[in-house]
Coordinates of C-alpha atoms in Angstrom, one line a residue:
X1 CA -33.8 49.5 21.4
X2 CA -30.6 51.2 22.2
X3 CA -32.5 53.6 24.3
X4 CA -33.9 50.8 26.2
X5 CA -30.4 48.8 27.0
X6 CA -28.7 52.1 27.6
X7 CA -31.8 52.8 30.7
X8 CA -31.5 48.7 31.7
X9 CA -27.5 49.5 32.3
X10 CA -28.1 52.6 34.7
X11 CA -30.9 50.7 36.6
X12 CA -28.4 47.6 37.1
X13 CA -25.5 50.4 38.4
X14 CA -28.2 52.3 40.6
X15 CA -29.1 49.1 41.7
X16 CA -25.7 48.3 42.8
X17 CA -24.8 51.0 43.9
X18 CA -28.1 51.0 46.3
X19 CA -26.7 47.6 47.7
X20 CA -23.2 48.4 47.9
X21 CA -21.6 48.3 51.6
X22 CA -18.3 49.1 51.0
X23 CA -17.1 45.4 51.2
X24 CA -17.4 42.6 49.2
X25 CA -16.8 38.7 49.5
X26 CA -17.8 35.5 50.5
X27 CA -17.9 34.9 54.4
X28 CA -19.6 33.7 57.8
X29 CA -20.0 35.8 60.8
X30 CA -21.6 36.4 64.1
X31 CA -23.2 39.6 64.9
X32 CA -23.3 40.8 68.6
X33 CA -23.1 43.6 71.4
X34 CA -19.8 44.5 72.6
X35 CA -18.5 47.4 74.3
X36 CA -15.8 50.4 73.7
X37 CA -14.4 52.1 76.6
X38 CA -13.4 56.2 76.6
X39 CA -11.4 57.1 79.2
X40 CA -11.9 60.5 78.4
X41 CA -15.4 62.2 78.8
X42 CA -16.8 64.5 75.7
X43 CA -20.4 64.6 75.9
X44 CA -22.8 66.5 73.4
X45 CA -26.0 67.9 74.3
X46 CA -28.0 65.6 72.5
X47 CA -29.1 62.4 74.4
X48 CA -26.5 59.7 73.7
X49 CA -24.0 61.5 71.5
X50 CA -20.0 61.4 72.4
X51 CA -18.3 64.4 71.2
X52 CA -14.9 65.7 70.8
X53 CA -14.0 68.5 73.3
X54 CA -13.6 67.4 76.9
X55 CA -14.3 70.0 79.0
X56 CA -11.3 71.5 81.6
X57 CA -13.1 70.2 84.8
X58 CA -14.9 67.3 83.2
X59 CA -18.5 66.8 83.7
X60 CA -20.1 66.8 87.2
X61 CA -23.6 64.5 87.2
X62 CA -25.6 67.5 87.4
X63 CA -23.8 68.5 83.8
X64 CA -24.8 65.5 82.1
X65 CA -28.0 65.5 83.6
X66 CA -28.6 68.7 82.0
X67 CA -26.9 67.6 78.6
X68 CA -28.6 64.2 78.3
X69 CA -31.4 64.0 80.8
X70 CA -32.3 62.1 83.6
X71 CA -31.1 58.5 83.0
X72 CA -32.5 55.5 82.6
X73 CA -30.5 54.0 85.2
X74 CA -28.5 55.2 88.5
X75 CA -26.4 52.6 90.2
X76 CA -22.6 52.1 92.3
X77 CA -19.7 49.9 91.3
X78 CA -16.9 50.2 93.9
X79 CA -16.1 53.7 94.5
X80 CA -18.2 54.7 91.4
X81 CA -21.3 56.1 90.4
X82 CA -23.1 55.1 87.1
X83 CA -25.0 57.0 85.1
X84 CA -27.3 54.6 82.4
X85 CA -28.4 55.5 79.2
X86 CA -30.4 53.5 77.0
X87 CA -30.2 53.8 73.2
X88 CA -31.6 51.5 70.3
X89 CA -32.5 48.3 69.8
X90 CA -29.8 45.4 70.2
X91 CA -29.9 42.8 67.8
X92 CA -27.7 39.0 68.1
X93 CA -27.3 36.6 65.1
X94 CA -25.2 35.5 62.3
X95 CA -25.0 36.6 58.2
X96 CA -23.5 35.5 55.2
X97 CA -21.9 38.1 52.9
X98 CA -22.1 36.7 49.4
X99 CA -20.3 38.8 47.1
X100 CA -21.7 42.5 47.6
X101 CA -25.3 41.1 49.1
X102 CA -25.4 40.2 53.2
X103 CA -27.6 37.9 54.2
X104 CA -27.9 38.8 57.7
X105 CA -30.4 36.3 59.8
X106 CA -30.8 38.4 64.0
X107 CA -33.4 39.0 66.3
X108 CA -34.1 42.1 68.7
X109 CA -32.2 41.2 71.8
X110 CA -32.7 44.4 74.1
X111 CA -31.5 48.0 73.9
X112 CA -28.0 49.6 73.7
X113 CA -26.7 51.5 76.6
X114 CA -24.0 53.6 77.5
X115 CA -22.9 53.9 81.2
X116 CA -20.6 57.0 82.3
X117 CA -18.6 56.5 85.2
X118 CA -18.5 59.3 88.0
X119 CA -15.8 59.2 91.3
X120 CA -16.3 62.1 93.4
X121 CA -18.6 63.5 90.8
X122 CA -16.6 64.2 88.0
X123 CA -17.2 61.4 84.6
X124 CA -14.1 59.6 84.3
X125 CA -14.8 57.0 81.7
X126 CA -17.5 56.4 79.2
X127 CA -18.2 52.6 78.2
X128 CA -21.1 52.7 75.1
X129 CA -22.6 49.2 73.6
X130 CA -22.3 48.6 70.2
X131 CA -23.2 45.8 67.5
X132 CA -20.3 44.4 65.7
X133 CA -18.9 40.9 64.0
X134 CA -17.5 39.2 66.6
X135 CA -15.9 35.8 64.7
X136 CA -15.9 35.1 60.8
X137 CA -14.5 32.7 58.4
X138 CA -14.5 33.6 54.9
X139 CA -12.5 36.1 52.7
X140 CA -13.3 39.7 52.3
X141 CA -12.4 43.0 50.9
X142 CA -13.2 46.1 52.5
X143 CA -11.3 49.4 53.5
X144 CA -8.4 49.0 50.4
X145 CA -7.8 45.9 51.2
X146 CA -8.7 41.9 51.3
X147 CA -8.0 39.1 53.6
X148 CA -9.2 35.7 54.7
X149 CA -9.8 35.7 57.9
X150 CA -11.1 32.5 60.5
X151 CA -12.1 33.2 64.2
X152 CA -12.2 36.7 65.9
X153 CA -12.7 39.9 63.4
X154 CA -9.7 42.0 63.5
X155 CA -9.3 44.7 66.6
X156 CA -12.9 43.6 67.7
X157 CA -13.6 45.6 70.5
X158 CA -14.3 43.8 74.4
X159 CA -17.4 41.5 74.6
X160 CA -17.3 43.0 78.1
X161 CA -15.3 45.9 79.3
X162 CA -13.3 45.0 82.5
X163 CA -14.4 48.0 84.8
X164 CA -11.3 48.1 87.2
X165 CA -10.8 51.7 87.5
X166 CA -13.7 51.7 90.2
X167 CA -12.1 49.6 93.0
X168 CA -14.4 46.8 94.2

């Protein structure tokens, strides 16, 4: 019998630990694409991976094309060309987070992209999609510390990145 409890105790923690996101509490939220700007250019030579090291001369379009492939979209904004790259699959919604468990309720919505911005063929900013909470109300712990929190999640990135470095 002791054999048997001590087994039902490491299931429970294995169990836990498979379910356990690194926050815990009891809150709303709404789950959404947003985008993060880079205004500096390090590219990696897989297909939609930002690295670390920005080149001297930055990256002409015929460098990323060879580091990430043709993309998915070619387009002008203002004195800018665009280079678009499409990623995974978007999702929109709303979750609850009930103590370690969330509950999240989305649907597909689209695909990610990233866009890098060329003038006079050189990439001078990088603006990737992402998903991310948007507004809660609840109280949470996560990262060392907890907080109630009501409206927009703290330093949530742009909804929409105001592209103003390309001139009209």
């Amino acid at each position: 019998e002791e054999g048997i409890m001590k087994r039902g105790y490491v299931a429970l923690l294995v169990g836990v630990l498979v379910f356990l996101q690194g926050c815990a509490g009891l809150a709303v939220g709404t789950y959404g694409k947003h985008e993060y700007e880079f205004d500096q250019v390090a590219l990696r030579d897989e297909r939609g991976r930002l690295g670390w090291r920005v080149p001297d001369d930055g990256y002409s379009k015929g460098d990323i094309v060879r580091l990430w492939g043709t993309p998915d979209g070619l387009s002008d904004k203002g004195a800018c060309t665009v280079l678009s790259y499409k990623g995974g699959v978007s999702w929109a919604g709303f979750g609850v987070f009930l103590g370690l468990f969330p509950l999240p309720v989305v649907v597909p919505t689209g695909r990610y992209e990233t866009r890098i911005y060329l003038r006079d063929d050189t990439a001078v900013r990088v603006v990737r999609e992402v998903g991310e909470v948007g507004l809660a109300a609840g109280f949470m712990c996560g990262s060392n510390e907890c907080s109630w929190i009501f409206g927009r999640t703290p330093s949530p990135p742009e909804k929409r990145v105001e592209v103003d470095w390309c001139g009209s």
